[in-house]
PDB file of C-alpha atoms and ligand atoms in Angstrom:
ATOM      1  CA  MET A   9     -21.456   1.001 -21.914  1.00 61.00           C
ATOM      2  CA  ALA A  10     -19.607   0.909 -18.581  1.00 68.00           C
ATOM      3  CA  THR A  11     -15.943   0.277 -19.063  1.00 87.00           C
ATOM      4  CA  SER A  12     -12.839  -0.588 -17.075  1.00 95.00           C
ATOM      5  CA  ILE A  13      -9.961   1.836 -17.246  1.00 97.00           C
ATOM      6  CA  ALA A  14      -6.284   1.527 -16.431  1.00 98.00           C
ATOM      7  CA  LEU A  15      -4.148   4.553 -15.624  1.00 98.00           C
ATOM      8  CA  VAL A  16      -0.490   3.717 -16.195  1.00 99.00           C
ATOM      9  CA  THR A  17       2.365   6.065 -15.243  1.00 99.00           C
ATOM     10  CA  GLY A  18       5.774   5.819 -16.884  1.00 99.00           C
ATOM     11  CA  ALA A  19       3.808   4.658 -19.906  1.00 99.00           C
ATOM     12  CA  GLY A  20       6.204   6.157 -22.449  1.00 98.00           C
ATOM     13  CA  SER A  21       8.853   3.481 -22.055  1.00 98.00           C
ATOM     14  CA  GLY A  22       9.884   0.044 -20.811  1.00 98.00           C
ATOM     15  CA  ILE A  23       7.663  -1.645 -18.243  1.00 99.00           C
ATOM     16  CA  GLY A  24       4.908   1.014 -18.320  1.00 99.00           C
ATOM     17  CA  ARG A  25       4.543   0.639 -22.074  1.00 98.00           C
ATOM     18  CA  ALA A  26       4.305  -3.168 -21.778  1.00 99.00           C
ATOM     19  CA  VAL A  27       1.681  -2.778 -19.040  1.00 99.00           C
ATOM     20  CA  CYS A  28      -0.394  -0.601 -21.383  1.00 98.00           C
ATOM     21  CA  ARG A  29      -0.191  -3.293 -24.082  1.00 98.00           C
ATOM     22  CA  ARG A  30      -1.257  -6.040 -21.644  1.00 98.00           C
ATOM     23  CA  PHE A  31      -4.324  -4.146 -20.394  1.00 98.00           C
ATOM     24  CA  ALA A  32      -5.355  -3.085 -23.908  1.00 98.00           C
ATOM     25  CA  GLN A  33      -5.154  -6.729 -25.060  1.00 98.00           C
ATOM     26  CA  ALA A  34      -7.758  -7.496 -22.375  1.00 97.00           C
ATOM     27  CA  GLY A  35     -10.124  -4.816 -23.702  1.00 96.00           C
ATOM     28  CA  ILE A  36      -9.382  -2.302 -20.966  1.00 96.00           C
ATOM     29  CA  GLN A  37      -9.260   1.389 -21.868  1.00 96.00           C
ATOM     30  CA  VAL A  38      -5.761   2.679 -21.173  1.00 98.00           C
ATOM     31  CA  MET A  39      -4.746   6.156 -20.007  1.00 98.00           C
ATOM     32  CA  ALA A  40      -1.006   6.265 -20.752  1.00 98.00           C
ATOM     33  CA  ILE A  41       0.709   8.872 -18.571  1.00 99.00           C
ATOM     34  CA  ASP A  42       4.334   9.983 -18.830  1.00 99.00           C
ATOM     35  CA  ARG A  43       6.277  13.196 -18.300  1.00 98.00           C
ATOM     36  CA  ASN A  44       7.105  12.860 -21.979  1.00 98.00           C
ATOM     37  CA  GLY A  45       3.673  13.400 -23.547  1.00 98.00           C
ATOM     38  CA  ASP A  46       4.818  12.492 -27.071  1.00 98.00           C
ATOM     39  CA  GLU A  47       6.030   9.067 -25.902  1.00 98.00           C
ATOM     40  CA  ALA A  48       2.795   8.541 -23.936  1.00 98.00           C
ATOM     41  CA  LYS A  49       0.746   9.373 -27.041  1.00 98.00           C
ATOM     42  CA  SER A  50       2.900   7.085 -29.136  1.00 98.00           C
ATOM     43  CA  THR A  51       2.237   4.254 -26.639  1.00 98.00           C
ATOM     44  CA  ALA A  52      -1.524   4.899 -26.728  1.00 98.00           C
ATOM     45  CA  SER A  53      -1.753   5.073 -30.515  1.00 98.00           C
ATOM     46  CA  ALA A  54      -0.005   1.698 -30.921  1.00 98.00           C
ATOM     47  CA  LEU A  55      -2.444  -0.152 -28.616  1.00 98.00           C
ATOM     48  CA  GLU A  56      -5.083  -2.673 -29.666  1.00 96.00           C
ATOM     49  CA  GLY A  57      -8.656  -1.374 -29.529  1.00 96.00           C
ATOM     50  CA  ALA A  58     -10.174   2.099 -29.242  1.00 94.00           C
ATOM     51  CA  GLY A  59     -10.439   4.893 -26.697  1.00 94.00           C
ATOM     52  CA  HIS A  60      -6.883   4.831 -25.381  1.00 97.00           C
ATOM     53  CA  GLN A  61      -5.301   8.166 -24.560  1.00 97.00           C
ATOM     54  CA  GLY A  62      -1.740   9.350 -24.003  1.00 98.00           C
ATOM     55  CA  MET A  63      -0.966  12.393 -21.907  1.00 98.00           C
ATOM     56  CA  SER A  64       1.867  14.344 -20.364  1.00 98.00           C
ATOM     57  CA  CYS A  65       2.116  14.541 -16.571  1.00 99.00           C
ATOM     58  CA  ASP A  66       5.020  14.837 -14.138  1.00 99.00           C
ATOM     59  CA  VAL A  67       4.045  12.526 -11.268  1.00 99.00           C
ATOM     60  CA  ALA A  68       6.212  14.537  -8.879  1.00 99.00           C
ATOM     61  CA  SER A  69       3.923  17.569  -9.317  1.00 99.00           C
ATOM     62  CA  GLN A  70       0.732  17.481  -7.256  1.00 98.00           C
ATOM     63  CA  THR A  71      -0.854  20.161  -9.457  1.00 98.00           C
ATOM     64  CA  GLN A  72      -0.225  18.185 -12.648  1.00 98.00           C
ATOM     65  CA  VAL A  73      -1.297  14.867 -11.105  1.00 99.00           C
ATOM     66  CA  ASN A  74      -4.552  16.247  -9.706  1.00 98.00           C
ATOM     67  CA  GLU A  75      -5.405  17.998 -12.991  1.00 98.00           C
ATOM     68  CA  THR A  76      -4.641  14.877 -15.039  1.00 98.00           C
ATOM     69  CA  VAL A  77      -6.709  12.543 -12.858  1.00 98.00           C
ATOM     70  CA  GLU A  78      -9.580  15.040 -12.675  1.00 97.00           C
ATOM     71  CA  ASN A  79      -9.643  15.377 -16.483  1.00 97.00           C
ATOM     72  CA  ILE A  80      -9.643  11.602 -16.964  1.00 97.00           C
ATOM     73  CA  ILE A  81     -12.456  10.997 -14.478  1.00 94.00           C
ATOM     74  CA  LYS A  82     -14.483  13.923 -15.872  1.00 93.00           C
ATOM     75  CA  SER A  83     -14.076  12.801 -19.492  1.00 91.00           C
ATOM     76  CA  MET A  84     -15.218   9.262 -18.608  1.00 88.00           C
ATOM     77  CA  GLY A  85     -18.411  10.571 -16.941  1.00 76.00           C
ATOM     78  CA  LYS A  86     -20.515   7.811 -15.411  1.00 81.00           C
ATOM     79  CA  ASP A  87     -19.064   5.207 -17.746  1.00 86.00           C
ATOM     80  CA  ILE A  88     -16.358   3.832 -15.453  1.00 92.00           C
ATOM     81  CA  ARG A  89     -16.898   0.373 -13.965  1.00 88.00           C
ATOM     82  CA  THR A  90     -13.544  -0.378 -12.345  1.00 95.00           C
ATOM     83  CA  VAL A  91     -10.260   1.484 -12.103  1.00 97.00           C
ATOM     84  CA  SER A  92      -6.711   0.124 -12.151  1.00 98.00           C
ATOM     85  CA  LEU A  93      -3.709   2.314 -11.429  1.00 98.00           C
ATOM     86  CA  ILE A  94      -0.222   1.054 -12.192  1.00 99.00           C
ATOM     87  CA  ASN A  95       2.564   3.267 -10.875  1.00 99.00           C
ATOM     88  CA  SER A  96       5.553   2.525 -13.095  1.00 99.00           C
ATOM     89  CA  ALA A  97       7.180   5.988 -13.431  1.00 99.00           C
ATOM     90  CA  GLY A  98      10.633   5.797 -11.943  1.00 98.00           C
ATOM     91  CA  ILE A  99      14.189   7.092 -12.240  1.00 98.00           C
ATOM     92  CA  THR A 100      17.671   6.257 -10.977  1.00 98.00           C
ATOM     93  CA  ARG A 101      20.549   8.590 -10.029  1.00 97.00           C
ATOM     94  CA  ASP A 102      23.126   6.016  -8.911  1.00 96.00           C
ATOM     95  CA  LYS A 103      26.168   6.977  -6.839  1.00 96.00           C
ATOM     96  CA  GLY A 104      27.975   5.729  -3.724  1.00 98.00           C
ATOM     97  CA  PHE A 105      26.056   7.226  -0.810  1.00 97.00           C
ATOM     98  CA  LEU A 106      29.064   9.052   0.673  1.00 98.00           C
ATOM     99  CA  LYS A 107      29.192  11.133  -2.501  1.00 98.00           C
ATOM    100  CA  MET A 108      25.453  11.353  -3.138  1.00 98.00           C
ATOM    101  CA  THR A 109      24.088  14.893  -3.260  1.00 98.00           C
ATOM    102  CA  GLU A 110      20.855  16.126  -1.724  1.00 98.00           C
ATOM    103  CA  GLU A 111      19.592  16.817  -5.269  1.00 98.00           C
ATOM    104  CA  GLU A 112      20.236  13.198  -6.303  1.00 98.00           C
ATOM    105  CA  TRP A 113      18.439  11.948  -3.202  1.00 99.00           C
ATOM    106  CA  ASP A 114      15.462  14.275  -3.713  1.00 99.00           C
ATOM    107  CA  ALA A 115      15.119  13.706  -7.473  1.00 98.00           C
ATOM    108  CA  VAL A 116      14.751   9.941  -7.041  1.00 98.00           C
ATOM    109  CA  ASN A 117      12.480  10.093  -4.010  1.00 99.00           C
ATOM    110  CA  ASP A 118      10.317  12.799  -5.605  1.00 99.00           C
ATOM    111  CA  VAL A 119       9.484  10.596  -8.589  1.00 99.00           C
ATOM    112  CA  ASN A 120       9.598   7.070  -7.164  1.00 99.00           C
ATOM    113  CA  LEU A 121       8.047   7.615  -3.749  1.00 99.00           C
ATOM    114  CA  LYS A 122       6.262  10.973  -3.704  1.00 99.00           C
ATOM    115  CA  GLY A 123       5.006  10.404  -7.262  1.00 99.00           C
ATOM    116  CA  THR A 124       3.492   7.073  -6.216  1.00 99.00           C
ATOM    117  CA  PHE A 125       1.813   8.768  -3.246  1.00 99.00           C
ATOM    118  CA  LEU A 126       0.438  11.636  -5.344  1.00 99.00           C
ATOM    119  CA  THR A 127      -1.075   9.537  -8.131  1.00 99.00           C
ATOM    120  CA  THR A 128      -2.468   6.957  -5.712  1.00 99.00           C
ATOM    121  CA  GLN A 129      -4.038   9.648  -3.550  1.00 98.00           C
ATOM    122  CA  ALA A 130      -5.613  11.471  -6.512  1.00 98.00           C
ATOM    123  CA  VAL A 131      -7.014   8.296  -8.063  1.00 98.00           C
ATOM    124  CA  CYS A 132      -8.235   6.818  -4.759  1.00 98.00           C
ATOM    125  CA  ARG A 133      -9.923  10.074  -3.731  1.00 98.00           C
ATOM    126  CA  ALA A 134     -11.873  10.024  -7.018  1.00 96.00           C
ATOM    127  CA  MET A 135     -12.704   6.331  -6.571  1.00 96.00           C
ATOM    128  CA  VAL A 136     -13.948   6.775  -3.014  1.00 97.00           C
ATOM    129  CA  THR A 137     -16.029   9.845  -3.968  1.00 95.00           C
ATOM    130  CA  LYS A 138     -17.646   7.975  -6.864  1.00 94.00           C
ATOM    131  CA  GLY A 139     -17.929   4.636  -5.066  1.00 94.00           C
ATOM    132  CA  LEU A 140     -15.696   2.903  -7.626  1.00 95.00           C
ATOM    133  CA  THR A 141     -13.726  -0.250  -6.879  1.00 96.00           C
ATOM    134  CA  GLY A 142     -10.410  -1.404  -8.314  1.00 97.00           C
ATOM    135  CA  SER A 143      -6.755  -1.897  -7.686  1.00 98.00           C
ATOM    136  CA  ILE A 144      -3.434  -0.134  -7.393  1.00 98.00           C
ATOM    137  CA  VAL A 145      -0.159  -1.832  -8.359  1.00 99.00           C
ATOM    138  CA  ASN A 146       3.050  -0.047  -7.389  1.00 99.00           C
ATOM    139  CA  ILE A 147       6.311  -0.954  -9.071  1.00 99.00           C
ATOM    140  CA  SER A 148       8.936  -1.242  -6.349  1.00 99.00           C
ATOM    141  CA  SER A 149      12.262  -3.032  -6.973  1.00 98.00           C
ATOM    142  CA  ILE A 150      14.250  -5.934  -5.584  1.00 98.00           C
ATOM    143  CA  SER A 151      16.748  -3.196  -4.550  1.00 98.00           C
ATOM    144  CA  GLY A 152      14.095  -2.095  -2.064  1.00 98.00           C
ATOM    145  CA  LYS A 153      14.337  -5.496  -0.369  1.00 98.00           C
ATOM    146  CA  GLY A 154      18.083  -6.048  -0.067  1.00 98.00           C
ATOM    147  CA  GLY A 155      19.539  -2.632  -0.890  1.00 98.00           C
ATOM    148  CA  ASN A 156      22.031  -2.231  -3.724  1.00 96.00           C
ATOM    149  CA  MET A 157      25.493  -0.701  -4.021  1.00 95.00           C
ATOM    150  CA  GLY A 158      25.241   2.819  -5.444  1.00 96.00           C
ATOM    151  CA  GLN A 159      21.480   2.984  -4.981  1.00 97.00           C
ATOM    152  CA  ALA A 160      20.884   4.405  -1.492  1.00 98.00           C
ATOM    153  CA  ASN A 161      18.355   6.895  -2.885  1.00 98.00           C
ATOM    154  CA  TYR A 162      16.657   4.349  -5.161  1.00 98.00           C
ATOM    155  CA  ALA A 163      16.562   1.476  -2.629  1.00 98.00           C
ATOM    156  CA  ALA A 164      15.129   3.798   0.036  1.00 99.00           C
ATOM    157  CA  SER A 165      12.442   5.032  -2.354  1.00 99.00           C
ATOM    158  CA  LYS A 166      11.501   1.484  -3.363  1.00 99.00           C
ATOM    159  CA  SER A 167      11.360   0.243   0.267  1.00 99.00           C
ATOM    160  CA  GLY A 168       9.180   3.251   0.977  1.00 99.00           C
ATOM    161  CA  VAL A 169       6.822   2.177  -1.804  1.00 99.00           C
ATOM    162  CA  VAL A 170       6.277  -1.149  -0.009  1.00 99.00           C
ATOM    163  CA  GLY A 171       5.386   0.512   3.310  1.00 99.00           C
ATOM    164  CA  PHE A 172       3.093   2.897   1.447  1.00 99.00           C
ATOM    165  CA  THR A 173       1.439   0.002  -0.404  1.00 99.00           C
ATOM    166  CA  LYS A 174       0.644  -1.894   2.802  1.00 99.00           C
ATOM    167  CA  THR A 175      -0.781   1.231   4.418  1.00 99.00           C
ATOM    168  CA  VAL A 176      -3.072   1.987   1.477  1.00 99.00           C
ATOM    169  CA  ALA A 177      -4.177  -1.661   1.506  1.00 99.00           C
ATOM    170  CA  LYS A 178      -5.110  -1.360   5.196  1.00 98.00           C
ATOM    171  CA  GLU A 179      -6.856   1.991   4.821  1.00 98.00           C
ATOM    172  CA  LEU A 180      -8.875   1.191   1.682  1.00 98.00           C
ATOM    173  CA  GLY A 181      -9.521  -2.568   1.893  1.00 98.00           C
ATOM    174  CA  SER A 182     -13.006  -1.955   3.283  1.00 98.00           C
ATOM    175  CA  LYS A 183     -13.796   0.162   0.195  1.00 98.00           C
ATOM    176  CA  ASN A 184     -12.865  -2.738  -2.077  1.00 98.00           C
ATOM    177  CA  ILE A 185      -9.767  -0.957  -3.344  1.00 98.00           C
ATOM    178  CA  ARG A 186      -6.759  -3.294  -3.284  1.00 98.00           C
ATOM    179  CA  CYS A 187      -3.137  -2.172  -3.313  1.00 99.00           C
ATOM    180  CA  ASN A 188      -0.146  -4.402  -4.070  1.00 99.00           C
ATOM    181  CA  ALA A 189       3.464  -3.998  -5.150  1.00 99.00           C
ATOM    182  CA  ILE A 190       5.812  -5.763  -7.524  1.00 99.00           C
ATOM    183  CA  MET A 191       9.546  -6.014  -7.049  1.00 99.00           C
ATOM    184  CA  PRO A 192      11.140  -6.527 -10.464  1.00 98.00           C
ATOM    185  CA  GLY A 193      14.669  -7.879 -10.699  1.00 98.00           C
ATOM    186  CA  MET A 194      16.742  -6.850 -13.691  1.00 97.00           C
ATOM    187  CA  ILE A 195      14.440  -6.145 -16.635  1.00 98.00           C
ATOM    188  CA  GLU A 196      15.474  -5.301 -20.185  1.00 97.00           C
ATOM    189  CA  THR A 197      14.397  -1.649 -20.569  1.00 98.00           C
ATOM    190  CA  PRO A 198      16.115   1.688 -21.283  1.00 97.00           C
ATOM    191  CA  MET A 199      16.579   2.053 -17.486  1.00 97.00           C
ATOM    192  CA  ILE A 200      19.309  -0.592 -17.431  1.00 95.00           C
ATOM    193  CA  ALA A 201      21.003   0.681 -20.598  1.00 92.00           C
ATOM    194  CA  THR A 202      23.351   2.800 -18.475  1.00 87.00           C
ATOM    195  CA  ILE A 203      24.566  -0.239 -16.495  1.00 89.00           C
ATOM    196  CA  PRO A 204      27.925  -1.384 -17.949  1.00 91.00           C
ATOM    197  CA  ASP A 205      27.797  -4.728 -19.810  1.00 92.00           C
ATOM    198  CA  LYS A 206      30.296  -6.191 -17.327  1.00 94.00           C
ATOM    199  CA  VAL A 207      27.989  -5.423 -14.395  1.00 91.00           C
ATOM    200  CA  GLN A 208      24.947  -6.730 -16.300  1.00 93.00           C
ATOM    201  CA  ALA A 209      26.806  -9.992 -16.966  1.00 94.00           C
ATOM    202  CA  MET A 210      27.684 -10.275 -13.244  1.00 94.00           C
ATOM    203  CA  VAL A 211      24.057  -9.788 -12.207  1.00 95.00           C
ATOM    204  CA  LYS A 212      22.922 -12.301 -14.828  1.00 96.00           C
ATOM    205  CA  GLN A 213      25.145 -14.904 -13.181  1.00 97.00           C
ATOM    206  CA  MET A 214      23.270 -14.343  -9.923  1.00 97.00           C
ATOM    207  CA  ILE A 215      19.854 -14.984 -11.507  1.00 98.00           C
ATOM    208  CA  PRO A 216      18.805 -18.615 -10.899  1.00 98.00           C
ATOM    209  CA  MET A 217      16.778 -18.587 -14.135  1.00 98.00           C
ATOM    210  CA  GLY A 218      19.879 -17.357 -15.972  1.00 97.00           C
ATOM    211  CA  GLU A 219      18.312 -14.544 -17.966  1.00 96.00           C
ATOM    212  CA  ILE A 220      17.347 -10.901 -17.678  1.00 97.00           C
ATOM    213  CA  GLY A 221      13.567 -10.418 -17.501  1.00 98.00           C
ATOM    214  CA  LYS A 222      11.329  -8.874 -20.138  1.00 98.00           C
ATOM    215  CA  PRO A 223       8.941  -5.938 -19.549  1.00 98.00           C
ATOM    216  CA  GLU A 224       6.103  -8.364 -20.375  1.00 98.00           C
ATOM    217  CA  ASP A 225       7.022 -10.467 -17.310  1.00 99.00           C
ATOM    218  CA  ILE A 226       6.203  -7.486 -15.110  1.00 99.00           C
ATOM    219  CA  ALA A 227       3.154  -6.505 -17.186  1.00 99.00           C
ATOM    220  CA  ASN A 228       1.651  -9.982 -16.727  1.00 99.00           C
ATOM    221  CA  ALA A 229       2.087  -9.782 -12.951  1.00 99.00           C
ATOM    222  CA  CYS A 230       0.502  -6.305 -12.935  1.00 98.00           C
ATOM    223  CA  PHE A 231      -2.427  -7.609 -14.907  1.00 98.00           C
ATOM    224  CA  PHE A 232      -2.901 -10.576 -12.579  1.00 98.00           C
ATOM    225  CA  LEU A 233      -2.832  -8.380  -9.460  1.00 98.00           C
ATOM    226  CA  SER A 234      -5.339  -5.975 -11.027  1.00 98.00           C
ATOM    227  CA  SER A 235      -7.726  -8.719 -12.141  1.00 98.00           C
ATOM    228  CA  ASP A 236     -10.552 -10.537 -10.356  1.00 97.00           C
ATOM    229  CA  GLN A 237      -8.212 -13.537 -10.135  1.00 98.00           C
ATOM    230  CA  ALA A 238      -6.502 -11.556  -7.358  1.00 98.00           C
ATOM    231  CA  ARG A 239      -9.707 -10.298  -5.718  1.00 98.00           C
ATOM    232  CA  TYR A 240      -8.602 -11.454  -2.239  1.00 98.00           C
ATOM    233  CA  ILE A 241      -4.977 -10.310  -2.515  1.00 98.00           C
ATOM    234  CA  THR A 242      -4.007  -6.968  -1.011  1.00 99.00           C
ATOM    235  CA  GLY A 243      -0.983  -5.436   0.717  1.00 99.00           C
ATOM    236  CA  GLN A 244       1.331  -7.994  -0.895  1.00 99.00           C
ATOM    237  CA  THR A 245       4.616  -7.718  -2.717  1.00 98.00           C
ATOM    238  CA  ILE A 246       5.407 -10.126  -5.538  1.00 98.00           C
ATOM    239  CA  GLU A 247       9.029 -10.563  -6.626  1.00 98.00           C
ATOM    240  CA  VAL A 248       9.344 -11.010 -10.397  1.00 99.00           C
ATOM    241  CA  THR A 249      13.060 -11.588 -10.630  1.00 98.00           C
ATOM    242  CA  GLY A 250      13.832 -15.013 -12.088  1.00 98.00           C
ATOM    243  CA  GLY A 251      14.866 -15.815  -8.508  1.00 98.00           C
ATOM    244  CA  LEU A 252      17.366 -12.946  -8.070  1.00 98.00           C
ATOM    245  CA  GLY A 253      17.517 -11.744  -4.449  1.00 97.00           C
ATOM    246  CA  MET A 254      14.983 -14.239  -3.119  1.00 97.00           C
TER     247      MET A 254
HETATM  248  P1  NAP B  25      12.132   3.321 -18.176  1.00 59.81           P
HETATM  249  O1  NAP B  25      12.173   2.536 -19.429  1.00 59.81           O
HETATM  250  O2  NAP B  25      13.146   4.371 -17.932  1.00 59.81           O
HETATM  251  O3  NAP B  25      10.659   3.918 -18.003  1.00 59.81           O
HETATM  252  C1  NAP B  25      10.326   4.819 -16.975  1.00 59.81           C
HETATM  253  C2  NAP B  25       9.394   5.857 -17.562  1.00 59.81           C
HETATM  254  O4  NAP B  25       8.976   6.734 -16.484  1.00 59.81           O
HETATM  255  C3  NAP B  25      10.086   6.748 -18.605  1.00 59.81           C
HETATM  256  O5  NAP B  25       9.243   6.961 -19.712  1.00 59.81           O
HETATM  257  C4  NAP B  25      10.313   8.028 -17.810  1.00 59.81           C
HETATM  258  O6  NAP B  25      10.426   9.179 -18.607  1.00 59.81           O
HETATM  259  C5  NAP B  25       9.063   8.061 -16.972  1.00 59.81           C
HETATM  260  N1  NAP B  25       9.183   9.038 -15.898  1.00 59.81           N
HETATM  261  C6  NAP B  25      10.313   9.363 -15.211  1.00 59.81           C
HETATM  262  N2  NAP B  25      10.039  10.353 -14.349  1.00 59.81           N
HETATM  263  C7  NAP B  25       8.738  10.665 -14.491  1.00 59.81           C
HETATM  264  C8  NAP B  25       7.885  11.629 -13.888  1.00 59.81           C
HETATM  265  N3  NAP B  25       8.345  12.480 -12.968  1.00 59.81           N
HETATM  266  N4  NAP B  25       6.593  11.666 -14.262  1.00 59.81           N
HETATM  267  C9  NAP B  25       6.122  10.826 -15.215  1.00 59.81           C
HETATM  268  N5  NAP B  25       6.882   9.916 -15.847  1.00 59.81           N
HETATM  269  C10 NAP B  25       8.179   9.834 -15.482  1.00 59.81           C
HETATM  270  O7  NAP B  25      12.273   2.341 -16.920  1.00 59.81           O
HETATM  271  P2  NAP B  25      11.560   0.935 -16.607  1.00 59.81           P
HETATM  272  O8  NAP B  25      12.626  -0.046 -16.489  1.00 59.81           O
HETATM  273  O9  NAP B  25      10.392   0.725 -17.499  1.00 59.81           O
HETATM  274  O10 NAP B  25      11.053   1.250 -15.133  1.00 59.81           O
HETATM  275  C11 NAP B  25       9.692   1.205 -14.766  1.00 59.81           C
HETATM  276  C12 NAP B  25       9.614   1.012 -13.261  1.00 59.81           C
HETATM  277  O11 NAP B  25      10.180  -0.243 -12.916  1.00 59.81           O
HETATM  278  C13 NAP B  25      10.382   2.059 -12.474  1.00 59.81           C
HETATM  279  O12 NAP B  25       9.651   2.421 -11.325  1.00 59.81           O
HETATM  280  C14 NAP B  25      11.644   1.339 -12.085  1.00 59.81           C
HETATM  281  O13 NAP B  25      12.225   1.868 -10.922  1.00 59.81           O
HETATM  282  C15 NAP B  25      11.116  -0.070 -11.888  1.00 59.81           C
HETATM  283  N6  NAP B  25      12.136  -1.110 -11.979  1.00 59.81           N
HETATM  284  C16 NAP B  25      12.828  -1.336 -13.140  1.00 59.81           C
HETATM  285  C17 NAP B  25      13.793  -2.341 -13.192  1.00 59.81           C
HETATM  286  C18 NAP B  25      14.564  -2.664 -14.430  1.00 59.81           C
HETATM  287  O14 NAP B  25      15.505  -3.491 -14.342  1.00 59.81           O
HETATM  288  N7  NAP B  25      14.261  -2.100 -15.578  1.00 59.81           N
HETATM  289  C19 NAP B  25      14.040  -3.095 -12.042  1.00 59.81           C
HETATM  290  C20 NAP B  25      13.337  -2.848 -10.882  1.00 59.81           C
HETATM  291  C21 NAP B  25      12.378  -1.854 -10.865  1.00 59.81           C
HETATM  292  P3  NAP B  25      11.940   9.677 -18.993  1.00 59.81           P
HETATM  293  O15 NAP B  25      12.419   8.676 -19.999  1.00 59.81           O
HETATM  294  O16 NAP B  25      11.682  11.030 -19.522  1.00 59.81           O
HETATM  295  O17 NAP B  25      12.732   9.653 -17.717  1.00 59.81           O
END
């Protein structure tokens, strides 16, 4: 029976893991991808339904990305109906930009921006070759809209994701492949664990809805953008922030 699949990067933690749960709840077969293969497998094995897989892949490596996508598409044979890709893998290396090293700049841009390019290109090439339709959702950040102290590398990578998203939407709209982005605000995941409580409390005060978001808030937006409910939406960026940075 033809099936819909969702490839989710950064699936071993936080938002990516919640995205996997949301798609599995809807009966979609999930390919959970993370550089930490054990965490990806642990995500997949905890999902509702059958056929989910967890696998290790560093999204910053073109060789690994191409191999991973090729294996997934090959193993699914002719059974795929639609494809969703959610690019959630991301890292921070925060520091004031005057002190930021080239390594810190490259590490963040390699994962957040180049990784998004590599996975999107590999998946879209396979979709176009096989005549498959579907959607890409890229996880940007509200820091990519307004910048953020100590996040020159991160904010630049997340702004870049928006420009990339719009370009893919323009290039592949005629093939019925949509591409959108989400800008999360502050979301309760291991990524924010390194932010001092004092700073978290300050940010919380700036959120009109008065609370830090949950990974599920982002997962629901990803699911909406990937679904037929959003069939005429492409090249857009949705802020899921509780009003922070609007
Ligand atoms: P998280 O809990 O740290 O999850 C990110 C996952 O991506 C981790 O499992 C991480 O593995 C994985 N990853 C990192 N580098 C990778 C690579 N090269 N290849 C494959 N996987 C890799 O963070 P999160 O909060 O869920 O973040 C998900 C996305 O949302 C990120 O793009 C982030 O920038 C964005 N975002 C988050 C927030 C927030 O407040 N949490 C706000 C705005 C945007 P390791 O644990 O091994 O690094």
